Structures are given as structure tokens and as C-alpha cells.
Tab-separated table of C-alpha atoms in Angstrom:
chain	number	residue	atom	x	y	z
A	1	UNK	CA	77.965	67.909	44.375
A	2	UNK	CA	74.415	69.348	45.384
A	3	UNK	CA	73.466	69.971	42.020
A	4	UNK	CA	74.310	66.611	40.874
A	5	UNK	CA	71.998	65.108	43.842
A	6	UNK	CA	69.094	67.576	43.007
A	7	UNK	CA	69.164	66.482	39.139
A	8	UNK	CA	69.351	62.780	40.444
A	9	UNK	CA	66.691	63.602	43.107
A	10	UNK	CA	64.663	65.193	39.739
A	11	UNK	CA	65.054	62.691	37.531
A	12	UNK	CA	64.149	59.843	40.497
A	13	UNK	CA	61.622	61.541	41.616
A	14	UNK	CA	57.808	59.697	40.216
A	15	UNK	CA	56.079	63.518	40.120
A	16	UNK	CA	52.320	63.455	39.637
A	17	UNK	CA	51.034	65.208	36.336
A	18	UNK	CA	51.700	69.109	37.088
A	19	UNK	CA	48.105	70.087	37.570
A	20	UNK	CA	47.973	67.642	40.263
A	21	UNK	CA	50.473	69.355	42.339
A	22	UNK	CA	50.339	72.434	44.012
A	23	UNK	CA	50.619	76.348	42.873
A	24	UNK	CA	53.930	76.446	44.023
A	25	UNK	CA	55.593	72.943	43.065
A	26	UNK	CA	53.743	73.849	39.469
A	27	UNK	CA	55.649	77.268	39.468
A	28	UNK	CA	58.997	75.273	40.763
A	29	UNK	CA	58.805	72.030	38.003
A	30	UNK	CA	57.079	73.570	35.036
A	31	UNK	CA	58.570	77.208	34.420
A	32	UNK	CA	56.159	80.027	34.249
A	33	UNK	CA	54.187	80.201	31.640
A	34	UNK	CA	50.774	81.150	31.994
A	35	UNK	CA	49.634	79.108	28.641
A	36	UNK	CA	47.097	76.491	29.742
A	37	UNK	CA	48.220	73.420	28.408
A	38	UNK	CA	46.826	72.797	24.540
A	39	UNK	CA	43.458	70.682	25.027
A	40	UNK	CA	43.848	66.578	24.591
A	41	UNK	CA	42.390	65.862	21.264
A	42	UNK	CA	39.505	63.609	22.979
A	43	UNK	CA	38.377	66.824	25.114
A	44	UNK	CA	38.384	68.840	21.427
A	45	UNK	CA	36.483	66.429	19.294
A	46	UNK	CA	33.543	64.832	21.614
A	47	UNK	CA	32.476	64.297	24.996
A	48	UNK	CA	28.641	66.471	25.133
A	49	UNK	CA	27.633	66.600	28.408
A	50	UNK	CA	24.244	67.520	28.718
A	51	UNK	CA	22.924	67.079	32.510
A	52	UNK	CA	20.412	69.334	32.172
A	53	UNK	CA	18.021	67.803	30.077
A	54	UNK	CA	18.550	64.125	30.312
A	55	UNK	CA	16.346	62.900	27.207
A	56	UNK	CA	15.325	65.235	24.327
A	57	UNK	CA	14.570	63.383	20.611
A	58	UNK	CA	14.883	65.409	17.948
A	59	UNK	CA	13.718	68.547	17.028
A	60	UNK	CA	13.902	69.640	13.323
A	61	UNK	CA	15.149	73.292	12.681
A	62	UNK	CA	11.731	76.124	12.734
A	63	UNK	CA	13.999	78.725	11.220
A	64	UNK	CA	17.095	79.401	8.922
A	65	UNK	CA	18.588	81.125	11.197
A	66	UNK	CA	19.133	78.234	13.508
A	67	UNK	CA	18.318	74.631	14.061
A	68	UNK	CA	18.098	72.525	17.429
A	69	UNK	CA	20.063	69.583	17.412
A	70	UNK	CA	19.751	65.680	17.997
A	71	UNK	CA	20.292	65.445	21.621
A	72	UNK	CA	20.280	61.636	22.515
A	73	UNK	CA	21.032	60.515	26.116
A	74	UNK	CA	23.893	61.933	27.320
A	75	UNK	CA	23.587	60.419	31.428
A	76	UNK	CA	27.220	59.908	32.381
A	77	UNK	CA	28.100	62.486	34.670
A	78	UNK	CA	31.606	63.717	34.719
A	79	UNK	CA	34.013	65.056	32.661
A	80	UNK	CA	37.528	64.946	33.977
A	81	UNK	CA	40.836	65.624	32.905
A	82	UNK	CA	42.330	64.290	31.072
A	83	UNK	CA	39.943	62.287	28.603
A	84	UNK	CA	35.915	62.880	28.823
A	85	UNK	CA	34.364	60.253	31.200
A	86	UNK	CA	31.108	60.253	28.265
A	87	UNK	CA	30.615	58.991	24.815
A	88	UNK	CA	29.754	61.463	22.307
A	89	UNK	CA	26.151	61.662	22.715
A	90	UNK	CA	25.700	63.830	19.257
A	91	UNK	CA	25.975	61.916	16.115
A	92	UNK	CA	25.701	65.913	13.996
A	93	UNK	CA	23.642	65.066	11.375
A	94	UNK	CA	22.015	67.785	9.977
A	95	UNK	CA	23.318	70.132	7.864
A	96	UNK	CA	23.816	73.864	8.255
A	97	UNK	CA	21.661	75.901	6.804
A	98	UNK	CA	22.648	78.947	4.430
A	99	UNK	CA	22.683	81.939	6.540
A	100	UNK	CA	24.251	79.967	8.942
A	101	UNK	CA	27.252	79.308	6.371
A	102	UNK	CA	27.138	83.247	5.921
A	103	UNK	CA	26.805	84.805	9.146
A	104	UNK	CA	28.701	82.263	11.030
A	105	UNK	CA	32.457	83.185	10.355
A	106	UNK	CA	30.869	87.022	11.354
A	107	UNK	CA	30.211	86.448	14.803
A	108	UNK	CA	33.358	84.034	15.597
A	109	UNK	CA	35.298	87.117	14.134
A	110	UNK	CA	33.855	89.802	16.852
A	111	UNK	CA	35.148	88.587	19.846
A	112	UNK	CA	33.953	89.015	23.081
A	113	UNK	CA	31.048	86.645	23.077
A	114	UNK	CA	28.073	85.852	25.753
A	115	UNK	CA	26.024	83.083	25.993
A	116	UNK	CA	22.644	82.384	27.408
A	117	UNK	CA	23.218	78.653	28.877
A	118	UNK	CA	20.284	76.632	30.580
A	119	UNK	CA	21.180	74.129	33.339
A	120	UNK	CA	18.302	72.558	34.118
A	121	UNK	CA	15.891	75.098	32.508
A	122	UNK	CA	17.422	77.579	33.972
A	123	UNK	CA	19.164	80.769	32.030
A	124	UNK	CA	22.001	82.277	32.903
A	125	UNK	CA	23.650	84.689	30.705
A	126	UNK	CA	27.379	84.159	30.973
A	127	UNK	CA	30.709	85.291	29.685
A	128	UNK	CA	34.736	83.806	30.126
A	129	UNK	CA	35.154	83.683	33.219
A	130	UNK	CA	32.180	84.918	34.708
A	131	UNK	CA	31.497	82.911	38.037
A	132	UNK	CA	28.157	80.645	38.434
A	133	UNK	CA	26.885	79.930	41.277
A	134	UNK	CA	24.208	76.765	40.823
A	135	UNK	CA	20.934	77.208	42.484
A	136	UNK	CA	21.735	73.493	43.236
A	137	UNK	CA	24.641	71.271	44.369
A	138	UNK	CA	25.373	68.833	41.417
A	139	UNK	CA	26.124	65.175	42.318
A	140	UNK	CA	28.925	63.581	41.369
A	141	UNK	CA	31.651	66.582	40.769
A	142	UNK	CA	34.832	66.955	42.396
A	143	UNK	CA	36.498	70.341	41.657
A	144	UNK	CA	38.680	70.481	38.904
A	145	UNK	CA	36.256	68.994	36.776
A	146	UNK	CA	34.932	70.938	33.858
A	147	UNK	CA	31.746	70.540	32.030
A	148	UNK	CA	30.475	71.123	28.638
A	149	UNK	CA	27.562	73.436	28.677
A	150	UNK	CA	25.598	72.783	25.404
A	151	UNK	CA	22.331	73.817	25.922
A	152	UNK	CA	22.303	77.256	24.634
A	153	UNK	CA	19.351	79.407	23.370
A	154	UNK	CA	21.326	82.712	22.584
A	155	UNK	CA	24.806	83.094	21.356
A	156	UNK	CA	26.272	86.620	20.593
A	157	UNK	CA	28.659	89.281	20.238
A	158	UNK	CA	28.178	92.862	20.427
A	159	UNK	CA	26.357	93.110	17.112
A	160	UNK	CA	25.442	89.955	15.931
A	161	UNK	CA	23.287	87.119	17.852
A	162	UNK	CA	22.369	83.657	17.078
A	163	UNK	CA	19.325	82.609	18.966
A	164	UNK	CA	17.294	79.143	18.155
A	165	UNK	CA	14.543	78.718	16.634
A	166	UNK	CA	10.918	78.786	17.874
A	167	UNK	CA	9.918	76.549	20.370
A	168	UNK	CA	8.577	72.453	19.486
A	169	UNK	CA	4.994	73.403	20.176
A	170	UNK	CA	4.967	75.802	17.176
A	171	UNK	CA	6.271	72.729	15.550
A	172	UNK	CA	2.741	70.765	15.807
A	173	UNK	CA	1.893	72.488	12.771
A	174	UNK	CA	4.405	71.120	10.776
A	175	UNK	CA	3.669	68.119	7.932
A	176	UNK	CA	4.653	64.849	9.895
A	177	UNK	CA	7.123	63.834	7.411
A	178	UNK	CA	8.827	66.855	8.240
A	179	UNK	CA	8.880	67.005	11.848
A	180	UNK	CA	10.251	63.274	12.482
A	181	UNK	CA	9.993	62.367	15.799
A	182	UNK	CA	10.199	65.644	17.296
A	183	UNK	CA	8.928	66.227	20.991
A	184	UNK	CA	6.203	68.137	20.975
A	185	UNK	CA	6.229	68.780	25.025
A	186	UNK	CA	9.169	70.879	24.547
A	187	UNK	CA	8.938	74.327	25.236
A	188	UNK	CA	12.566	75.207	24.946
A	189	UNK	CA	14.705	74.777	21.556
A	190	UNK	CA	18.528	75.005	21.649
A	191	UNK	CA	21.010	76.511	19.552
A	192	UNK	CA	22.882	73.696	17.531
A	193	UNK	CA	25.425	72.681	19.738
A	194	UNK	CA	28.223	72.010	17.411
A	195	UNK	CA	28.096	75.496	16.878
A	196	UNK	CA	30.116	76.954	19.786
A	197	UNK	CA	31.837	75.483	22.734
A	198	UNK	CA	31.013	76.929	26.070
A	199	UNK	CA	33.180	74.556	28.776
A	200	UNK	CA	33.012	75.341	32.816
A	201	UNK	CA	34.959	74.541	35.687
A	202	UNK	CA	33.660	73.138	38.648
A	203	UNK	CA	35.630	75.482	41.669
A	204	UNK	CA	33.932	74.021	44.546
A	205	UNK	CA	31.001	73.817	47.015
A	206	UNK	CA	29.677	76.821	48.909
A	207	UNK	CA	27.247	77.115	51.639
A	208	UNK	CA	24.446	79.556	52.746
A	209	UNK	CA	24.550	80.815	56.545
A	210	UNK	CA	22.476	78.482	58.541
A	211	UNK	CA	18.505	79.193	58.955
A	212	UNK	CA	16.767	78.946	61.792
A	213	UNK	CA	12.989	78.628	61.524
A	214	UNK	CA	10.897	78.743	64.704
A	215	UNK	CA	7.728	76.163	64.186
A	216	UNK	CA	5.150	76.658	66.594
A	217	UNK	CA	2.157	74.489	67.837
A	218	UNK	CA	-1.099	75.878	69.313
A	219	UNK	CA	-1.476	75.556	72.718
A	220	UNK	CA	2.156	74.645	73.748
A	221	UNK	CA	4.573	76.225	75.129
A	222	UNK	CA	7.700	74.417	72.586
A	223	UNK	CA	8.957	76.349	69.821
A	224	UNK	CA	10.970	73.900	67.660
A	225	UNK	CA	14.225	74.990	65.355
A	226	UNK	CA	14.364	74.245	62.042
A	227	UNK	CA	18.077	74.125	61.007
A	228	UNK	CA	18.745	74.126	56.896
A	229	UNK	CA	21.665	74.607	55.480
A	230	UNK	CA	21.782	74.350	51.400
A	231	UNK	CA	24.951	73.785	49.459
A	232	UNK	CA	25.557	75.396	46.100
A	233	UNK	CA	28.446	74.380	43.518
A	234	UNK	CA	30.057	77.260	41.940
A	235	UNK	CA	30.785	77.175	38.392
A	236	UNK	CA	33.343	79.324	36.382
A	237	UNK	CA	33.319	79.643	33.011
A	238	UNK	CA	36.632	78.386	31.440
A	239	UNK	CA	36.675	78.765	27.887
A	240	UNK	CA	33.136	79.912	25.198
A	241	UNK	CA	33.988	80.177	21.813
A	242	UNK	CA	32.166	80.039	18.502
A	243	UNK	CA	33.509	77.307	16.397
A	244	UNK	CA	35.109	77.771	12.536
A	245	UNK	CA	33.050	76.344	10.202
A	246	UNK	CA	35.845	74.017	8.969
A	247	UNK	CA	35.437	72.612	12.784
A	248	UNK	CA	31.740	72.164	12.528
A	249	UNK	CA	32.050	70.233	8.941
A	250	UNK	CA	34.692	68.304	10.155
A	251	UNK	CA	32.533	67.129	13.282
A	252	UNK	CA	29.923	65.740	11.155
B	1	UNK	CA	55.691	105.332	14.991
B	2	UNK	CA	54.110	105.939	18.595
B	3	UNK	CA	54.755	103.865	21.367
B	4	UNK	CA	51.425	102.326	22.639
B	5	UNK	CA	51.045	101.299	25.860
B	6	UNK	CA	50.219	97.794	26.350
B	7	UNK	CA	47.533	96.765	27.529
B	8	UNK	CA	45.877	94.170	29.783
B	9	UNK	CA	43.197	91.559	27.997
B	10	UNK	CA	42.108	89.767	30.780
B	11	UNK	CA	42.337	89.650	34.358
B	12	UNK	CA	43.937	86.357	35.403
B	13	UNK	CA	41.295	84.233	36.978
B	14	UNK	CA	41.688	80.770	38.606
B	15	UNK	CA	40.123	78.525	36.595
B	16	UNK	CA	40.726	80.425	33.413
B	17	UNK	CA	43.196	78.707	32.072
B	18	UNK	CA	44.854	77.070	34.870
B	19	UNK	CA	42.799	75.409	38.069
B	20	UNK	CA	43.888	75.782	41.010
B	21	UNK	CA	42.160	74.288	43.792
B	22	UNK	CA	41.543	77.067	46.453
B	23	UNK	CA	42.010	74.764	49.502
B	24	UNK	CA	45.928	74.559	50.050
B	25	UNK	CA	46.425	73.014	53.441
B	26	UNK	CA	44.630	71.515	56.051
B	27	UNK	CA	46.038	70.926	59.465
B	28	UNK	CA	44.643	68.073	61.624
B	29	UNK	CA	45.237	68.411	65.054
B	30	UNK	CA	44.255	66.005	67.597
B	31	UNK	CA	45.022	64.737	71.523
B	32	UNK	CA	46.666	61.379	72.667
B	33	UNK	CA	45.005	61.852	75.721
B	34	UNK	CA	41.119	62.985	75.605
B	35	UNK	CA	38.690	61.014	74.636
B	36	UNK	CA	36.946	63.245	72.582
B	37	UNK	CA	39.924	62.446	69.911
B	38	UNK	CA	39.499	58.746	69.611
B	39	UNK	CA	37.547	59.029	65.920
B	40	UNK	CA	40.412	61.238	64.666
B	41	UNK	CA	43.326	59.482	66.280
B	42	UNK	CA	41.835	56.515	64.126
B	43	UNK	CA	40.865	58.318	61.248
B	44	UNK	CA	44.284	59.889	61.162
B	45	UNK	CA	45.897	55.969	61.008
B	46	UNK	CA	43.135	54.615	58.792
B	47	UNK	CA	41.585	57.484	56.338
B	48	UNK	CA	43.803	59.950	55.969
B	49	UNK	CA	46.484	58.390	53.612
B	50	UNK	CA	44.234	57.260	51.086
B	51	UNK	CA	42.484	61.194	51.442
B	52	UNK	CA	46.162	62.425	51.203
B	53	UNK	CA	46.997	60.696	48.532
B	54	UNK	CA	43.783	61.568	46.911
B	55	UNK	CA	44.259	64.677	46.923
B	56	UNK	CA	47.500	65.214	46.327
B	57	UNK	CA	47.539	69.325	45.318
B	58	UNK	CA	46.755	69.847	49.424
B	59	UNK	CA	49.959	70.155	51.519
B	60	UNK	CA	48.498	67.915	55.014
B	61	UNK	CA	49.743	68.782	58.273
B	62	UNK	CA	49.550	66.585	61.299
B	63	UNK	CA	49.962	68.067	65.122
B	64	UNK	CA	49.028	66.881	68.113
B	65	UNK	CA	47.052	69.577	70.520
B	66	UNK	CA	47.016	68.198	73.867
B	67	UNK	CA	44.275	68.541	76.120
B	68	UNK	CA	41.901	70.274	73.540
B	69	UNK	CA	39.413	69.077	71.605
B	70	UNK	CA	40.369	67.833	67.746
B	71	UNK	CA	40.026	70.468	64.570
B	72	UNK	CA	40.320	70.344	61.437
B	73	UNK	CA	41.567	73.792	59.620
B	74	UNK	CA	42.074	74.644	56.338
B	75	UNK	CA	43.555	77.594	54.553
B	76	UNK	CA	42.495	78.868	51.815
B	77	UNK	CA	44.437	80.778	48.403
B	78	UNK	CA	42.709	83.868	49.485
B	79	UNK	CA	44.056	84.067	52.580
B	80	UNK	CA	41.205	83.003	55.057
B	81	UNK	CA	41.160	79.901	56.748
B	82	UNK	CA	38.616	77.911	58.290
B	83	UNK	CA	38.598	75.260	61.189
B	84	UNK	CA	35.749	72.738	62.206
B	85	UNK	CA	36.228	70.946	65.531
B	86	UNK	CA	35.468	67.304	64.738
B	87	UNK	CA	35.055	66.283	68.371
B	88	UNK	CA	33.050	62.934	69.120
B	89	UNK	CA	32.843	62.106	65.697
B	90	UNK	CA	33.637	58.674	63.945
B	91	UNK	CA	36.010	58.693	61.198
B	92	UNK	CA	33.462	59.000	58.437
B	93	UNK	CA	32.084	61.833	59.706
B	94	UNK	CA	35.412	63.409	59.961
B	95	UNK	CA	36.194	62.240	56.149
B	96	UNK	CA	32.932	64.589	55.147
B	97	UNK	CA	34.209	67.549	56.901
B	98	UNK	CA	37.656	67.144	55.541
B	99	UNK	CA	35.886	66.299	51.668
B	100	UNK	CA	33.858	69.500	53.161
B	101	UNK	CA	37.042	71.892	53.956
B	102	UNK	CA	38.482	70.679	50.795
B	103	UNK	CA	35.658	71.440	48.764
B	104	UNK	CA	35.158	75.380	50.149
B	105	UNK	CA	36.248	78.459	48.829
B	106	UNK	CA	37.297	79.927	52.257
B	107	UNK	CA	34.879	83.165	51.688
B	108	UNK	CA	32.210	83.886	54.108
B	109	UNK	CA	29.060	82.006	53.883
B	110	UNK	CA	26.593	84.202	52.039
B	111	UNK	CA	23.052	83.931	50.902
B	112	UNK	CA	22.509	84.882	47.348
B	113	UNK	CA	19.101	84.723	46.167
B	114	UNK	CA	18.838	87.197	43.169
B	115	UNK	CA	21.940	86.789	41.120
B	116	UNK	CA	23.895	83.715	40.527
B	117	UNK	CA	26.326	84.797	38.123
B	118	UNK	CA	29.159	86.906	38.832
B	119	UNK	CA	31.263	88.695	35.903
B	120	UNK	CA	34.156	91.259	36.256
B	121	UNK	CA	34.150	91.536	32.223
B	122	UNK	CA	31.891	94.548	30.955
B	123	UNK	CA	28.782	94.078	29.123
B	124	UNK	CA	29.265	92.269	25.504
B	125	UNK	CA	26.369	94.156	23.830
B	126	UNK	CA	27.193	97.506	25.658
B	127	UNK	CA	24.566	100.152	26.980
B	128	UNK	CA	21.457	100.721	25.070
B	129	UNK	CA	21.450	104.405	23.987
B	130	UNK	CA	18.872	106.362	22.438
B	131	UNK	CA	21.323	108.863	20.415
B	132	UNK	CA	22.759	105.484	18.771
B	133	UNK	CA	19.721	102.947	18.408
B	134	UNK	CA	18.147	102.996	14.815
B	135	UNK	CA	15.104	104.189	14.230
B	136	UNK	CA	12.521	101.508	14.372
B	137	UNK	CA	14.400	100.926	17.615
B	138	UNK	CA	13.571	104.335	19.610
B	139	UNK	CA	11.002	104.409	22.332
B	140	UNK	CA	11.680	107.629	23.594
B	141	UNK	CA	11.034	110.515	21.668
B	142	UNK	CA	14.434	112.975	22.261
């Protein structure tokens, strides 16, 4: 008699999608199995975010070992689960280059890989599931949300590395034809970003301790406070991989 | 054939994997009687459902407190909790430090200057060593 009304109480019952419930109804409803669930095809196959360089035309690749990428606008902000909130902002259009072809399939075989991963010209050398802690508090997350990081300049393993090429300005010297309408401001060139997959989750908001800063005038006896209190979001990297080169021809 | 031991990959790590959001409950607590409540006795009728429903992987507790001031306190997966007392304040204010409660990890509030990333994973590329570098490599003569 109980167990029939639980089953009919199961079956009635309108649950929310399982990571939308808490730790323990998840551990009740689903079973344990500490599998993440396999990626919607959508989040596997597009959805660049790049938020921390809004605008870059393209740069043509310097050197064979690596080639920057066609970045076009990429300005919608969030990725959420289940299907990427942005359009593909890559259209991957050049091709790889030899040693690429060779050396590739090297480093995705040695596995524990790092990344060097600007956010907003900033470097920070990460690993899975190293925690980030912005400098910043990004608009327009809500934990939960995870973000593609694809502005790389190093990718490696223990003994191989792929870095990108030389900067845009050493690009100046190249025959116009060649360089297409590359930016020469940049100082920064990216590894190819259909190269690897580096994707972060956004835990939440911290906080610094509250400063205090005394400002004083001459000649009075008022000392004003100056309260500041900054608010950081905290990143943790989910999954970085190097991608098969079956999965980079099959992007383009 | 030997019996190996087996042994562990990876740490488990929240949001490796699985995401869990580290806020699990937040109480709201609030007085029938003091004025100091009136923004959260409305915000509790007006706001909260749509937050609750929002937010659906926080259990919500309501309790009245009488004669004290309102607070807000949430508990956190690692065991600390945190309250704010939200007395005087209209019902948007009280949304932010709800979104605010919701959005912390429950640690202490530090300030970290020098190093923003965290890792419990050693290093990829190892420790340089003379003994093993190759020769155009070596700045030390051994």
C-alpha cells in the first residue's frame, strides 16, 4: 500500500531537471553515479564565448607551429545549460598546418594538460579543476553557468607545448596580400581555438574584507571613511582537453 | 599476476563534473510585531516565491522571530553559515542580499592580491632539474 502511493507520488510528481534540484534529492531520484551527464550536442559543436576580447579581425598564422584564428564578435554573454545562449562566432576557416597534423595527436595523447588562458588580457595558467578567482566580478553570470575559455596563448603537457605564434605587430612586415585584414594593434596572438576546449564553471561571487581608508583635509579636524568593498567571481575549471584531429576537421 | 592497488585519479571537486551550488538553505526570519520587519514581512508575500522558485536547488525556510530584528541566514555545503540582518530595508534591498547569500561560498572573506588561481593538482611540466635538463638547457655548472 505505501509503495504503491510512493510510485504514484513518483510518477505524479512534475520534478525539475536533476541538476536543478538539490545534492540530496539528486542522490535520492537519480542513483549514484558520479558520471556527469554526456554533453548536449549544441554545447559540443559551437557556442565560442569570447568576453575577453570583444572584437579581434583576423590574424593570419606567423608560424607553422601555430596559427591565430578568426575571432569575429562573439558579445552575447552567457552560456547556460542546457544549450549555449551564443551563436558560433568562429566560422574555422583556415587550415591546419603540417606540424600541426603531426604533433597534434602527441600532445592530446599525454594527458595531464595546462593551459595559459587570458580573460581580459590577463594570464592565468590553469589546470582541471584548478579554482580562478577573477580580478573582476563579471556581469551577467549566475552560478552554474560555464564558459568557454578560448583565448589561449600556451597549451601543454609535460613534454610537449603548443604556444601561438608571434605577435600582429611582427606581422607589419608581411606582403599585404598575405596579411588580409589583420589588426596590426594587437599585441597578443592566440592559439587556434578549435584546437582544444578549455570550459569553466562559474561557482559564485566572493568578497574582500571591507577597507577603511581615512581621508584627511588640512586644517580640519574631520577624518572621513572610505568604505570599499570589491566583489570577485570565482571560476573553476570544469573540463580542458585537446581536441582529435578528426574533431577539428569535422568543425570546419 | 600482482595485485595493484588502485588508485585515486582525481579528487572529486564540485564543479568537476557535477555543480553543485554551495548555498543550500537560507532561513528568513522575521517579526509580526516590530517595525523594523515591515520590508521583509512584504518581501516575504511578494518576492520570495518567484526567488524560490527561481532557485529551486535552495531548500527556503520561513520563521517568525518575535521581537528581534529580521535576518537572513544561509548555510553553506561546507558547513559555515552566514546571516545578514536586513532590518529597515525595502524589499529590493532584501532581494540583493538574498541574490547576495545565494551567490557566496560561505568561506571567510579574504583578500587575495598575488595569486588568483588555486590548484590541488601537481605541476604538469614537473620541477626543473639540472641532473635531467639537456645540455643547451643548463645554467648552472654542477
Amino acid at each position: 500500500m505505501l509503495s504503491r502511493t510512493v510510485r504514484r507520488a513518483l510518477q505524479d510528481a512534475n520534478l525539475p531537471p536533476t541538476y536543478l534540484l538539490p545534492f540530496r534529492a539528486r542522490l535520492s531520484t537519480v542513483g549514484h553515479t558520479i558520471d556527469p551527464e554526456p554533453v548536449p550536442e549544441p554545447l559540443l559543436n559551437s557556442a565560442h564565448i569570447s568576453r575577453q576580447t570583444p572584437t579581434r579581425p583576423y590574424t593570419p598564422p606567423v608560424s607553422r607551429q601555430s596559427s591565430t584564428q578568426p575571432a569575429e564578435t562573439a558579445t552575447q554573454p552567457t552560456a547556460a545549460l542546457p544549450a549555449p545562449t551564443s551563436t558560433s562566432p568562429s566560422t574555422p576557416t583556415t587550415p591546419l598546418s603540417d606540424s600541426i597534423k603531426d604533433l597534434l595527436p602527441l600532445l592530446r595523447s599525454q594527458t595531464p594538460h595546462y593551459i595559459t588562458a587570458h580573460l581580459h588580457g590577463r594570464p592565468y595558467l590553469l589546470t582541471q579543476g584548478d579554482t580562478l578567482r577573477l580580478p573582476f566580478l563579471m556581469p551577467g553570470v549566475q552560478p552554474g553557468d560555464i564558459l568557454r575559455l578560448n583565448r589561449a596563448s600556451v597549451v601543454g603537457s609535460r613534454d610537449y607545448t603548443l604556444k601561438a605564434g608571434a605577435p600582429a605587430a611582427s606581422v607589419a612586415s608581411l606582403p599585404k596580400e598575405e596579411l588580409g585584414h589583420a589588426d596590426i594593434r594587437a599585441k597578443q596572438s592566440y592559439v587556434d581555438e578549435r584546437l582544444f576546449v578549455c570550459r569553466a564553471v562559474v561557482m559564485g561571487v566572493e568578497a574582500e574584507p571591507m577597507r577603511i581608508k581615512e581621508k584627511t583635509k588640512q586644517r580640519q579636524r574631520h577624518v572621513r571613511q572610505v568604505k570599499s568593498k570589491h566583489k570577485f567571481t570565482v571560476l573553476r575549471v570544469q573540463e580542458l582537453r585537446v581536441r582529435s584531429l578528426e574533431e577539428v576537421e569535422g568543425l570546419a | 599476476m600482482p595485485l595493484t592497488a588502485l588508485r585515486t585519479v582525481s579528487k572529486p571537486q564540485n564543479g568537476v563534473g557535477a555543480f553543485i551550488l554551495q548555498c543550500k538553505r537560507l532561513d528568513f526570519h522575521y517579526c509580526d510585531w516590530a517595525g523594523s520587519s515591515r520590508g521583509m514581512n512584504s518581501f516575504l508575500k511578494g518576492t520570495l516565491p518567484a526567488f524560490a522558485k527561481a532557485n529551486p536547488q535552495i531548500e527556503i525556510t520561513v520563521s517568525p522571530r518575535p521581537t528581534k530584528h529580521p535576518v537572513i541566514r544561509g548555510h553553506y555545503i561546507n558547513g559555515r553559515e552566514k546571516a545578514i540582518c536586513v532590518r529597515k530595508m525595502d524589499p529590493n534591498q532584501i532581494l540583493q542580499k538574498a541574490e547576495l547569500l545565494r551567490d557566496a561560498s560561505g568561506e571567510k572573506l579574504r583578500r587575495e592580491v598575488r595569486r588568483p588561481v588555486k590548484s590541488l593538482n601537481e605541476s604538469v611540466r614537473g620541477i626543473w632539474s639540472p641532473f635531467h635538463a639537456p645540455i643547451e638547457e643548463k645554467r648552472w655548472k654542477i
